[in-house]
Amino acid sequence: MANTDEVAIERRRGDAGWWRQATVYQIYPRSFADANGDGVGDLEGILSRIDHLDQLGVDAVWLSPFYPSALADGGYDVDDYRDVSPELGDLATFDRLVTALHERGIKVIVDIVPNHSSNRHRLFQDALAAAPGSPERDRYLFRDGTGPRGAEPPSDWNSFFGGPAWTRVPDGQWYLHLFTAEQPDWNWHHPDVRADFLRTLRFWGDRGVDGFRVDVAHLLAKDLPAELPSWAELTRGTDPADPAPPRYPAGHHPLWDRDELDEIYAQWRAVFDSYSPPLTAVAEAWVPAERRVRYASKQNLGQAFTFDLLETPWDAGSFHQIIRDNLALAAKSGTSSTWVFSNHDVVRHATRFGLPKGMSGRRWLLEGADPALEDRVTGLRRARAATLLAMALPGSMYLYQGEELGLPEVGDIPADRRQDPTYFRSKGTDLGRDGARVALPWTSTGVSFGFGGCAPPLPQPTWFADFSVERQRDDPASTLSFYRHALRLRRELIQDETLEWLNLGPDLVGFRRGGGWTAVTNFGSRPRPLPAGDVLLLSGEPLDAPGLLPADTTAWLRRDSLRS
Ligand code: GLC
Ligand code: CA
């Protein structure tokens, strides 16, 4: 058990609240490590890199889908919720992975995708084989078309990835898919669907999994009236830029964030609580902050992602307000907050924070990902400062594979190599998410930078060499060393969930945590005086002048008892 403290492991294992301030590391299995050299990351690859996770010092890993899938949406199109894709391994390998992670004191969270299955799922195939109006069709959302011979879709609804949300089957009916056509939406009013997911939760719980990340947790329940409203009606007032009053009151929208989800998740909660310690869950719910509380409540999923920092500019006021609001919201539902800067769906934060003011990562990609607009030095400096700030907060910290290397977004994936359906369905008006999903560089040389035996499908740029684990491992100034140091210290320092804001003036965000340590971030462009105390860790290079906090930098300090 290298690099871990056995006492701490025991404490985390038995503790029902382990997740409240955990550091969770997201693995996107297909691009993490490829053990058999076929270009696709696999479970054996994760096993071979357990030392990396251990030395990094994370409390849990979240595995993005590893289930059998045709990869219409990177594995979020699941053929069988209770199996492992043969490309990635098998259930026996999965069990070995769970055991090996648990031996290092690392919990395991799996991704559950309940809004839709894949079109290859057995029950969707059954639905296609059965007649319109049959009980088999009723497990999904089939409707007759409109217009002559029903040749027009039942409504003008759009899929979230662009293009229509309805696809026609050979007998003329249409089915609803809020994502790709290969991802038919389940009918959550059907008891079979509910029962089948409870079975899936128990299946993984019995295999030793510690929790679930719930994909688009706000969608599942739908209520399609006989007369389908238009897309304009459905989306009215849902964009902050649209001043029109929403057509539906909160909780009663036909497609999302319905109050009846509480009932579904209460059933899930009963399953979670039948394990000891209870299984955990975190909701991916794209809903207004005040609605997020429902998903995060104890009777419900227990925790929900805070995505507010995903598109927030590097600005003290915005960070302060987001943190303050989310801590208050978490307290309201008795949960702990979550902090996320990067995941498999967004432009990596080392790139985002280096773009010109007001330019989003998506827009930068779309406009050609001009390297001249990406200031990598500033981006990484701010990313490290932001991460160190969030690691000091009460709540759990979600990291995305590669951010511990300071990896930037890959902006120049050629069109013929792209995989993300958002790129294809939007007809290129959105370049999609592939740039955050390129296989990790483990070494600085070789055809796949140590990822596996052959070049992975999404091309790795030559500059990946500079970001490899090999290059950073023994360099005390590297981003990898910084993450390791920060996570070790975080474990030692965190004693409770209290926070007291410090009023330090413009451009500075600072707070004191229980046990007498302090975090301060300088969002400004000039050095600022540091509060009193011994510097425990800086997110960047120190200045020659002591007592000053450099621009774009976070410091953790402990009050020196002799001097105070
Ligand atoms: C979630 C996932 C995303 C996926 C979508 C549909 O937002 O994070 O990757 O495409 O759901 O399952
Ligand atoms: Ca492989």
Coordinates of C-alpha atoms and ligand atoms in Angstrom, one line a residue:
M1 CA 0.0 0.0 0.0
A2 CA 2.4 2.6 -1.2
N3 CA 1.8 6.2 -0.4
T4 CA -1.3 5.8 1.6
D5 CA -2.1 5.9 5.2
E6 CA -3.8 2.7 6.3
V7 CA -5.7 4.4 9.1
A8 CA -7.1 7.0 6.7
I9 CA -8.2 4.1 4.4
E10 CA -10.1 2.4 7.2
R11 CA -11.7 5.7 8.1
R12 CA -12.9 6.4 4.6
R13 CA -14.1 2.8 4.0
G14 CA -16.5 2.6 6.9
D15 CA -17.6 6.2 6.9
A16 CA -21.1 6.8 5.5
G17 CA -20.2 10.5 4.8
W18 CA -17.0 9.7 2.9
W19 CA -18.3 11.5 -0.2
R20 CA -18.9 14.8 1.4
Q21 CA -15.4 16.1 1.0
A22 CA -14.0 13.5 -1.4
T23 CA -11.8 14.1 -4.4
V24 CA -13.4 12.2 -7.3
Y25 CA -11.3 11.5 -10.4
Q26 CA -13.3 11.0 -13.6
I27 CA -11.9 8.3 -15.9
Y28 CA -13.1 8.3 -19.5
P29 CA -12.1 4.6 -20.0
R30 CA -11.6 4.6 -23.8
S31 CA -8.9 7.3 -23.6
F32 CA -7.2 6.5 -20.3
A33 CA -4.9 3.6 -20.9
D34 CA -5.0 0.8 -23.5
A35 CA -3.5 -2.5 -22.1
N36 CA -4.0 -4.7 -25.2
G37 CA -2.8 -2.2 -27.7
D38 CA -5.8 -2.0 -30.0
G39 CA -6.1 1.7 -29.7
V40 CA -9.1 1.7 -27.2
G41 CA -8.5 2.2 -23.5
D42 CA -9.7 -0.7 -21.4
L43 CA -10.3 -1.8 -17.8
E44 CA -7.0 -3.7 -17.8
G45 CA -5.4 -0.4 -18.7
I46 CA -6.9 1.3 -15.7
L47 CA -5.6 -1.6 -13.5
S48 CA -2.1 -1.0 -15.0
R49 CA -2.3 2.6 -13.9
I50 CA -3.5 2.3 -10.4
D51 CA -0.3 3.6 -9.0
H52 CA -1.0 6.9 -10.8
L53 CA -4.4 7.2 -9.0
D54 CA -2.9 6.1 -5.7
Q55 CA 0.0 8.6 -5.9
L56 CA -2.3 11.3 -7.0
G57 CA -4.2 10.8 -3.8
V58 CA -7.9 10.7 -5.0
D59 CA -10.6 9.3 -2.8
A60 CA -12.7 7.8 -5.6
V61 CA -12.8 7.3 -9.3
W62 CA -15.9 7.8 -11.4
L63 CA -15.9 5.6 -14.5
S64 CA -17.7 7.0 -17.5
P65 CA -19.6 4.2 -19.4
F66 CA -17.7 1.0 -20.1
Y67 CA -20.9 -0.9 -21.0
P68 CA -21.4 -2.6 -24.4
S69 CA -22.2 0.1 -26.9
A70 CA -21.9 1.0 -30.6
L71 CA -20.4 4.3 -29.5
A72 CA -22.9 6.6 -31.2
D73 CA -22.3 8.9 -28.2
G74 CA -19.0 7.8 -26.6
G75 CA -20.7 4.9 -24.7
Y76 CA -23.6 7.0 -23.4
D77 CA -25.7 4.8 -25.7
V78 CA -25.8 1.6 -23.6
D79 CA -26.7 -1.7 -25.1
D80 CA -26.7 -3.6 -21.8
Y81 CA -26.5 -1.9 -18.4
R82 CA -25.3 -4.9 -16.6
D83 CA -22.2 -5.9 -18.6
V84 CA -18.8 -4.7 -19.8
S85 CA -18.1 -3.9 -23.4
P86 CA -15.9 -6.7 -24.8
E87 CA -13.6 -4.1 -26.2
L88 CA -12.9 -2.9 -22.6
G89 CA -12.9 -6.1 -20.7
D90 CA -15.4 -8.3 -18.9
L91 CA -17.2 -8.5 -15.6
A92 CA -14.3 -10.5 -14.0
T93 CA -11.9 -7.7 -15.0
F94 CA -14.3 -5.2 -13.6
D95 CA -14.4 -7.1 -10.3
R96 CA -10.6 -7.2 -10.2
L97 CA -10.5 -3.5 -10.8
V98 CA -12.9 -2.8 -7.9
T99 CA -10.9 -5.0 -5.6
A100 CA -7.6 -3.4 -6.6
L101 CA -9.0 0.2 -6.2
H102 CA -10.5 -0.7 -2.8
E103 CA -7.2 -2.1 -1.7
R104 CA -5.8 1.4 -2.2
G105 CA -8.7 3.0 -0.4
I106 CA -10.2 4.3 -3.6
K107 CA -13.9 4.1 -4.0
V108 CA -15.6 3.3 -7.3
I109 CA -18.5 5.3 -8.9
V110 CA -20.1 4.1 -12.1
D111 CA -22.1 6.1 -14.6
I112 CA -25.7 5.2 -14.9
V113 CA -27.5 6.4 -18.1
P114 CA -31.3 6.2 -17.4
N115 CA -32.8 8.7 -19.8
H116 CA -32.2 6.6 -22.9
S117 CA -30.8 3.2 -23.9
S118 CA -29.1 2.5 -27.1
N119 CA -31.1 1.4 -30.1
R120 CA -29.3 -1.9 -29.8
H121 CA -30.7 -2.6 -26.3
R122 CA -32.7 -5.8 -26.2
L123 CA -35.9 -4.0 -25.1
F124 CA -35.7 -1.5 -28.0
Q125 CA -35.1 -4.3 -30.4
D126 CA -38.2 -6.0 -28.9
A127 CA -40.1 -2.7 -29.3
L128 CA -39.1 -2.5 -33.0
A129 CA -40.2 -6.1 -33.6
A130 CA -43.6 -5.6 -31.9
A131 CA -46.5 -3.8 -33.5
P132 CA -47.5 -0.1 -32.9
G133 CA -49.5 0.1 -29.7
S134 CA -48.0 -3.0 -28.2
P135 CA -46.8 -3.2 -24.6
E136 CA -43.2 -3.6 -25.9
R137 CA -43.4 -0.2 -27.7
D138 CA -44.8 1.3 -24.5
R139 CA -41.4 1.0 -22.8
Y140 CA -40.2 3.8 -25.1
L141 CA -41.9 6.9 -26.4
F142 CA -43.4 6.0 -29.8
R143 CA -46.0 8.2 -31.5
D144 CA -47.7 8.3 -34.8
G145 CA -46.5 10.9 -37.3
T146 CA -48.5 13.9 -38.6
G147 CA -49.4 15.0 -42.1
P148 CA -50.3 12.8 -45.0
R149 CA -49.6 9.1 -44.1
G150 CA -48.0 10.3 -40.9
A151 CA -44.8 11.1 -42.8
E152 CA -44.1 14.2 -40.7
P153 CA -42.7 13.8 -37.2
P154 CA -45.2 14.1 -34.3
S155 CA -43.8 17.5 -33.4
D156 CA -41.1 19.9 -34.3
W157 CA -38.8 19.1 -31.3
N158 CA -35.1 19.3 -31.6
S159 CA -32.5 16.9 -30.1
F160 CA -30.0 18.5 -27.8
F161 CA -27.2 17.5 -30.2
G162 CA -29.0 19.2 -33.2
G163 CA -31.4 17.7 -35.7
P164 CA -34.8 16.4 -35.0
A165 CA -35.8 14.6 -31.8
W166 CA -38.0 12.0 -33.6
T167 CA -36.9 9.2 -35.9
R168 CA -39.2 7.1 -38.0
V169 CA -39.2 3.3 -37.9
P170 CA -40.1 1.1 -40.9
D171 CA -43.8 0.6 -40.0
G172 CA -44.2 4.4 -40.0
Q173 CA -44.2 5.2 -36.2
W174 CA -41.8 7.6 -34.7
Y175 CA -39.8 7.4 -31.5
L176 CA -38.5 10.2 -29.3
H177 CA -34.8 10.7 -28.7
L178 CA -33.5 13.8 -26.9
F179 CA -30.0 13.0 -28.0
T180 CA -28.9 10.9 -31.1
A181 CA -31.3 8.7 -33.0
E182 CA -29.3 5.8 -31.5
Q183 CA -30.4 6.8 -28.0
P184 CA -34.2 6.2 -27.7
D185 CA -35.7 7.7 -24.6
W186 CA -37.2 5.4 -22.1
N187 CA -40.8 5.7 -20.9
W188 CA -40.4 6.2 -17.2
H189 CA -44.1 5.8 -16.6
H190 CA -43.7 2.1 -17.4
P191 CA -43.2 -0.1 -14.4
D192 CA -40.8 -2.4 -16.3
V193 CA -38.4 0.4 -16.9
R194 CA -38.4 1.4 -13.3
A195 CA -37.9 -2.1 -12.1
D196 CA -35.1 -2.8 -14.6
F197 CA -33.1 0.2 -13.3
L198 CA -33.5 -0.8 -9.7
R199 CA -32.1 -4.2 -10.8
T200 CA -29.2 -2.5 -12.4
L201 CA -28.4 -0.4 -9.3
R202 CA -28.4 -3.6 -7.2
F203 CA -26.3 -5.4 -9.8
W204 CA -23.5 -2.9 -9.4
G205 CA -24.0 -2.4 -5.7
D206 CA -23.6 -6.2 -5.2
R207 CA -20.4 -6.1 -7.2
G208 CA -19.0 -3.6 -4.7
V209 CA -19.5 -0.3 -6.4
D210 CA -19.7 2.6 -4.0
G211 CA -21.9 5.0 -5.9
F212 CA -23.4 6.3 -9.1
R213 CA -23.1 9.3 -11.3
V214 CA -26.5 9.8 -12.8
D215 CA -26.5 11.0 -16.4
V216 CA -28.9 13.8 -17.3
A217 CA -30.8 13.0 -14.1
H218 CA -33.4 15.8 -14.8
L219 CA -34.8 14.2 -18.0
L220 CA -36.1 10.7 -17.3
A221 CA -39.8 11.5 -16.4
K222 CA -41.9 12.9 -19.2
D223 CA -45.5 13.7 -19.7
L224 CA -46.4 14.0 -23.4
P225 CA -49.9 15.4 -23.8
A226 CA -52.0 14.2 -26.7
E227 CA -51.6 17.6 -28.4
L228 CA -47.8 18.1 -28.4
P229 CA -46.6 21.6 -27.8
S230 CA -44.2 23.3 -30.2
W231 CA -40.4 23.4 -29.4
A232 CA -40.7 27.2 -29.1
E233 CA -43.3 26.8 -26.4
L234 CA -41.2 24.2 -24.6
T235 CA -38.1 26.3 -24.5
R236 CA -39.8 29.7 -23.9
G237 CA -38.1 31.5 -21.1
T238 CA -35.6 28.7 -20.4
D239 CA -32.6 30.6 -21.8
P240 CA -31.5 33.4 -19.4
A241 CA -31.3 35.7 -22.4
D242 CA -35.0 35.1 -23.1
P243 CA -37.1 37.5 -21.0
A244 CA -40.4 35.7 -21.8
P245 CA -42.1 34.0 -18.9
P246 CA -41.7 30.2 -19.1
R247 CA -44.7 28.4 -20.5
Y248 CA -44.6 25.8 -17.7
P249 CA -44.2 26.3 -14.0
A250 CA -41.2 24.7 -12.4
G251 CA -41.7 21.0 -12.0
H252 CA -44.4 20.7 -14.6
H253 CA -42.5 20.9 -17.9
P254 CA -43.5 18.0 -20.2
L255 CA -39.9 16.9 -20.8
W256 CA -37.6 17.9 -18.0
D257 CA -37.1 18.6 -14.3
R258 CA -40.5 17.2 -13.4
D259 CA -41.5 17.0 -9.8
E260 CA -42.4 13.3 -10.2
L261 CA -38.7 12.5 -10.5
D262 CA -38.7 12.7 -6.7
E263 CA -40.7 9.6 -6.6
I264 CA -38.3 7.7 -8.9
Y265 CA -35.3 8.7 -7.0
A266 CA -36.9 7.9 -3.7
Q267 CA -37.1 4.3 -4.9
W268 CA -33.4 4.5 -5.9
R269 CA -32.6 5.9 -2.5
A270 CA -34.2 2.9 -0.8
V271 CA -31.8 0.7 -2.8
F272 CA -28.8 2.9 -1.9
D273 CA -29.7 2.8 1.7
S274 CA -29.9 -0.9 1.8
Y275 CA -26.1 -1.0 1.6
S276 CA -23.7 -0.2 4.3
P277 CA -22.4 2.3 4.0
P278 CA -25.2 3.6 1.8
L279 CA -24.3 3.9 -1.9
T280 CA -23.9 7.5 -3.0
A281 CA -25.2 9.3 -6.1
V282 CA -24.4 12.5 -7.8
A283 CA -26.9 14.0 -10.3
E284 CA -25.9 15.5 -13.6
A285 CA -28.9 17.9 -13.7
W286 CA -28.9 21.0 -15.9
V287 CA -31.5 22.9 -14.0
P288 CA -31.6 26.3 -12.3
A289 CA -29.7 26.4 -9.0
E290 CA -32.8 26.6 -6.9
R291 CA -34.1 23.4 -8.4
R292 CA -30.8 21.5 -8.0
V293 CA -31.6 21.3 -4.3
R294 CA -34.2 18.7 -5.0
Y295 CA -31.8 16.3 -6.7
A296 CA -29.2 16.8 -4.0
S297 CA -31.5 16.2 -1.0
K298 CA -31.1 13.2 1.2
Q299 CA -34.3 11.5 0.1
N300 CA -33.3 12.0 -3.5
L301 CA -29.8 11.3 -5.1
G302 CA -27.9 13.0 -2.3
Q303 CA -25.6 15.2 -4.3
A304 CA -25.7 17.2 -7.6
F305 CA -23.0 18.7 -9.8
T306 CA -22.5 22.4 -9.6
F307 CA -21.6 23.4 -13.1
D308 CA -21.6 27.1 -12.5
L309 CA -17.8 27.2 -12.6
L310 CA -17.7 25.6 -16.0
E311 CA -18.2 28.8 -18.0
T312 CA -17.3 31.3 -15.4
P313 CA -14.7 33.9 -16.4
W314 CA -11.6 34.4 -14.3
D315 CA -13.1 37.0 -12.0
A316 CA -13.0 37.4 -8.3
G317 CA -16.6 38.6 -8.0
S318 CA -18.1 35.8 -10.1
F319 CA -16.2 33.1 -8.2
H320 CA -17.1 34.6 -4.9
Q321 CA -20.8 34.8 -5.7
I322 CA -20.9 31.3 -7.2
I323 CA -19.2 29.7 -4.2
R324 CA -21.3 31.6 -1.7
D325 CA -24.6 30.7 -3.4
N326 CA -23.7 27.1 -3.8
L327 CA -22.6 26.6 -0.3
A328 CA -25.9 28.1 0.8
L329 CA -27.8 25.8 -1.5
A330 CA -25.9 22.7 -0.4
A331 CA -26.6 23.6 3.2
K332 CA -30.3 23.9 2.4
S333 CA -30.5 20.3 1.2
G334 CA -28.2 18.9 3.9
T335 CA -25.7 17.9 1.3
S336 CA -22.2 19.0 0.4
S337 CA -21.4 21.1 -2.6
T338 CA -19.5 19.8 -5.6
W339 CA -16.8 21.7 -7.6
V340 CA -16.0 20.9 -11.2
F341 CA -13.9 22.7 -13.8
S342 CA -13.5 20.0 -16.4
N343 CA -15.2 16.9 -17.6
H344 CA -15.6 15.0 -20.8
D345 CA -18.3 17.4 -22.1
V346 CA -16.5 20.8 -21.9
V347 CA -13.4 22.5 -23.2
R348 CA -10.6 21.8 -20.7
H349 CA -10.1 24.6 -18.1
A350 CA -6.4 25.0 -18.8
T351 CA -7.4 26.2 -22.2
R352 CA -10.6 28.1 -21.2
F353 CA -8.8 30.3 -18.7
G354 CA -6.2 31.3 -21.3
L355 CA -8.7 32.6 -23.9
P356 CA -9.4 36.3 -24.5
K357 CA -12.0 37.8 -22.1
G358 CA -15.5 37.0 -23.2
M359 CA -14.6 34.1 -25.5
S360 CA -16.0 30.8 -24.6
G361 CA -14.2 27.5 -25.2
R362 CA -16.9 26.4 -27.7
R363 CA -16.6 29.6 -29.7
W364 CA -12.8 29.4 -29.8
L365 CA -13.1 25.8 -31.2
L366 CA -15.7 26.9 -33.7
E367 CA -13.7 29.8 -35.0
G368 CA -10.7 27.6 -35.8
A369 CA -9.0 27.1 -32.4
D370 CA -6.5 29.8 -33.3
P371 CA -3.4 29.0 -31.1
A372 CA -2.6 32.7 -31.1
L373 CA -5.7 33.3 -29.1
E374 CA -4.8 30.6 -26.5
D375 CA -2.4 31.9 -23.9
R376 CA -1.2 28.6 -22.4
V377 CA 0.9 30.1 -19.7
T378 CA -1.8 32.2 -18.3
G379 CA -4.4 29.5 -18.9
L380 CA -2.4 27.0 -16.8
R381 CA -1.5 29.5 -14.1
R382 CA -5.2 30.3 -13.7
A383 CA -6.4 26.7 -13.9
R384 CA -4.0 25.8 -11.1
A385 CA -5.1 28.7 -9.0
A386 CA -8.8 27.9 -9.6
T387 CA -8.3 24.3 -8.8
L388 CA -6.4 25.0 -5.6
L389 CA -9.1 27.5 -4.6
A390 CA -11.8 24.9 -5.1
M391 CA -9.8 22.2 -3.3
A392 CA -9.8 24.4 -0.2
L393 CA -13.6 24.7 -0.2
P394 CA -16.1 22.6 1.7
G395 CA -17.6 20.0 -0.6
S396 CA -16.3 17.4 -3.0
M397 CA -13.9 18.1 -5.8
Y398 CA -14.4 16.4 -9.2
L399 CA -11.3 16.1 -11.4
Y400 CA -11.2 15.0 -15.0
Q401 CA -8.4 12.8 -16.3
G402 CA -5.6 14.8 -17.7
E403 CA -6.2 18.0 -15.7
E404 CA -3.6 16.8 -13.2
L405 CA -1.2 17.1 -16.2
G406 CA -2.4 20.6 -17.0
L407 CA -3.5 19.2 -20.3
P408 CA -5.0 21.8 -22.7
E409 CA -7.8 21.1 -25.1
V410 CA -6.8 19.6 -28.4
G411 CA -8.3 22.2 -30.7
D412 CA -7.2 20.9 -34.1
I413 CA -8.8 17.5 -34.6
P414 CA -9.3 17.0 -38.3
A415 CA -12.9 16.8 -39.4
D416 CA -12.5 13.2 -40.7
R417 CA -11.2 12.0 -37.3
R418 CA -13.9 13.6 -35.2
Q419 CA -16.3 11.2 -33.3
D420 CA -18.7 13.4 -31.2
P421 CA -22.2 13.2 -32.6
T422 CA -22.8 16.8 -31.6
Y423 CA -20.4 17.7 -34.4
F424 CA -22.2 15.7 -37.0
R425 CA -25.8 16.4 -35.8
S426 CA -25.2 20.1 -35.6
K427 CA -23.7 20.0 -39.1
G428 CA -20.5 21.5 -37.7
T429 CA -22.0 24.5 -36.0
D430 CA -20.7 22.9 -32.8
L431 CA -17.3 21.3 -32.9
G432 CA -18.2 19.0 -30.1
R433 CA -16.3 17.5 -27.2
D434 CA -13.6 15.3 -28.8
G435 CA -10.8 17.8 -27.9
A436 CA -11.2 16.8 -24.2
R437 CA -11.3 13.1 -25.0
V438 CA -7.9 12.5 -26.6
A439 CA -6.0 9.6 -25.1
L440 CA -3.7 10.6 -22.2
P441 CA 0.1 10.9 -22.7
W442 CA 1.9 8.7 -20.2
T443 CA 5.3 8.9 -21.8
S444 CA 7.0 11.6 -23.9
T445 CA 7.8 9.3 -26.8
G446 CA 6.2 6.4 -28.7
V447 CA 3.4 6.1 -31.2
S448 CA 0.7 6.7 -28.6
F449 CA 2.7 8.5 -25.8
G450 CA 2.5 5.4 -23.7
F451 CA -1.3 5.1 -23.9
G452 CA -1.1 1.7 -25.7
G453 CA 0.4 0.0 -28.6
C454 CA -1.0 1.9 -31.5
A455 CA -2.1 5.4 -32.3
P456 CA -5.6 6.1 -30.8
P457 CA -8.5 7.1 -33.1
L458 CA -8.5 10.8 -31.9
P459 CA -5.0 12.0 -32.9
Q460 CA -2.6 13.1 -30.1
P461 CA -0.7 16.3 -31.0
T462 CA 3.1 16.2 -30.8
W463 CA 3.0 18.7 -27.9
F464 CA 1.5 16.0 -25.7
A465 CA 5.1 15.0 -25.1
D466 CA 5.5 18.0 -22.9
F467 CA 2.5 17.1 -20.7
S468 CA 3.3 13.4 -20.2
V469 CA 3.2 11.8 -16.8
E470 CA 6.8 10.6 -17.5
R471 CA 7.9 14.2 -18.0
Q472 CA 6.2 15.5 -14.9
R473 CA 6.5 12.7 -12.4
D474 CA 9.8 13.7 -10.8
D475 CA 9.7 17.4 -11.5
P476 CA 8.7 19.2 -8.3
A477 CA 7.4 22.2 -10.2
S478 CA 5.2 20.2 -12.5
T479 CA 1.4 20.3 -12.5
L480 CA 1.3 16.7 -11.6
S481 CA 3.5 17.2 -8.5
F482 CA 1.3 20.2 -7.6
Y483 CA -1.9 18.1 -7.7
R484 CA -0.3 15.4 -5.6
H485 CA 0.9 17.8 -3.1
A486 CA -2.4 19.7 -2.9
L487 CA -4.5 16.5 -2.5
R488 CA -2.2 15.2 0.2
L489 CA -2.4 18.5 2.1
R490 CA -6.1 18.7 1.6
R491 CA -6.6 15.4 3.3
E492 CA -4.5 16.5 6.2
L493 CA -6.0 19.9 6.6
I494 CA -9.7 19.4 6.2
Q495 CA -11.3 18.9 9.6
D496 CA -14.9 20.1 9.1
E497 CA -17.1 21.8 6.7
T498 CA -17.0 25.3 8.1
L499 CA -15.8 28.4 6.1
E500 CA -15.4 32.0 7.2
W501 CA -15.0 34.6 4.4
L502 CA -12.1 37.0 4.7
N503 CA -12.6 40.5 3.3
L504 CA -9.3 41.2 1.6
G505 CA -10.3 43.8 -1.0
P506 CA -10.7 43.8 -4.8
D507 CA -9.4 40.9 -6.9
L508 CA -8.9 38.7 -3.8
V509 CA -11.0 35.8 -2.7
G510 CA -10.1 34.4 0.7
F511 CA -11.5 32.3 3.4
R512 CA -10.5 30.6 6.6
R513 CA -11.3 26.9 7.2
G514 CA -12.0 25.1 10.5
G515 CA -8.7 24.1 12.1
G516 CA -7.1 27.4 11.3
W517 CA -5.9 27.4 7.7
T518 CA -6.6 29.9 5.0
A519 CA -6.9 30.0 1.2
V520 CA -6.4 33.2 -0.8
T521 CA -6.6 33.7 -4.5
N522 CA -5.4 36.7 -6.4
F523 CA -7.5 37.1 -9.5
G524 CA -5.8 40.4 -10.4
S525 CA -2.9 41.1 -12.6
R526 CA -0.6 42.6 -9.9
P527 CA 0.9 41.0 -6.8
R528 CA -1.1 41.7 -3.6
P529 CA -0.2 41.4 0.1
L530 CA -0.7 38.0 1.6
P531 CA -2.5 37.6 4.9
A532 CA -0.3 36.6 7.9
G533 CA 0.7 33.0 8.2
D534 CA 3.0 30.4 6.9
V535 CA 2.6 29.5 3.2
L536 CA 1.8 25.8 2.9
L537 CA 1.3 25.7 -0.8
L538 CA 1.3 28.1 -3.8
S539 CA -0.4 27.2 -7.1
G540 CA 2.4 28.9 -9.0
E541 CA 5.9 30.3 -8.8
P542 CA 6.6 32.4 -5.7
L543 CA 7.7 36.0 -6.0
D544 CA 11.1 37.1 -4.8
A545 CA 9.4 39.5 -2.4
P546 CA 8.0 37.6 0.6
G547 CA 4.6 38.5 1.8
L548 CA 3.2 39.0 -1.6
L549 CA 0.8 36.8 -3.5
P550 CA 1.6 36.8 -7.3
A551 CA -1.1 37.5 -9.9
D552 CA -3.4 34.5 -10.9
T553 CA -2.2 32.5 -7.9
T554 CA -3.8 30.8 -4.9
A555 CA -2.0 30.3 -1.6
W556 CA -2.8 28.0 1.3
L557 CA -1.6 29.3 4.6
R558 CA -1.5 28.3 8.2
R559 CA -1.5 30.8 10.9
D560 CA 1.7 30.6 12.8
S561 CA 0.7 30.1 16.4
L562 CA 4.0 31.6 17.6
R563 CA 3.4 34.8 15.7
S564 CA -0.3 35.2 16.1
Ligands
GLC1 C1 -24.6 13.6 -20.4 C2 -23.2 13.1 -20.7 C3 -22.8 13.3 -22.1 C4 -23.8 12.6 -23.0 C5 -25.3 13.0 -22.6 C6 -26.3 12.0 -23.2 O1 -24.6 15.0 -20.6 O2 -22.2 13.7 -19.8 O3 -21.5 13.0 -22.4 O4 -23.6 12.8 -24.3 O5 -25.5 13.0 -21.2 O6 -26.2 10.7 -22.5
CA2 CA -7.6 -1.9 -25.6

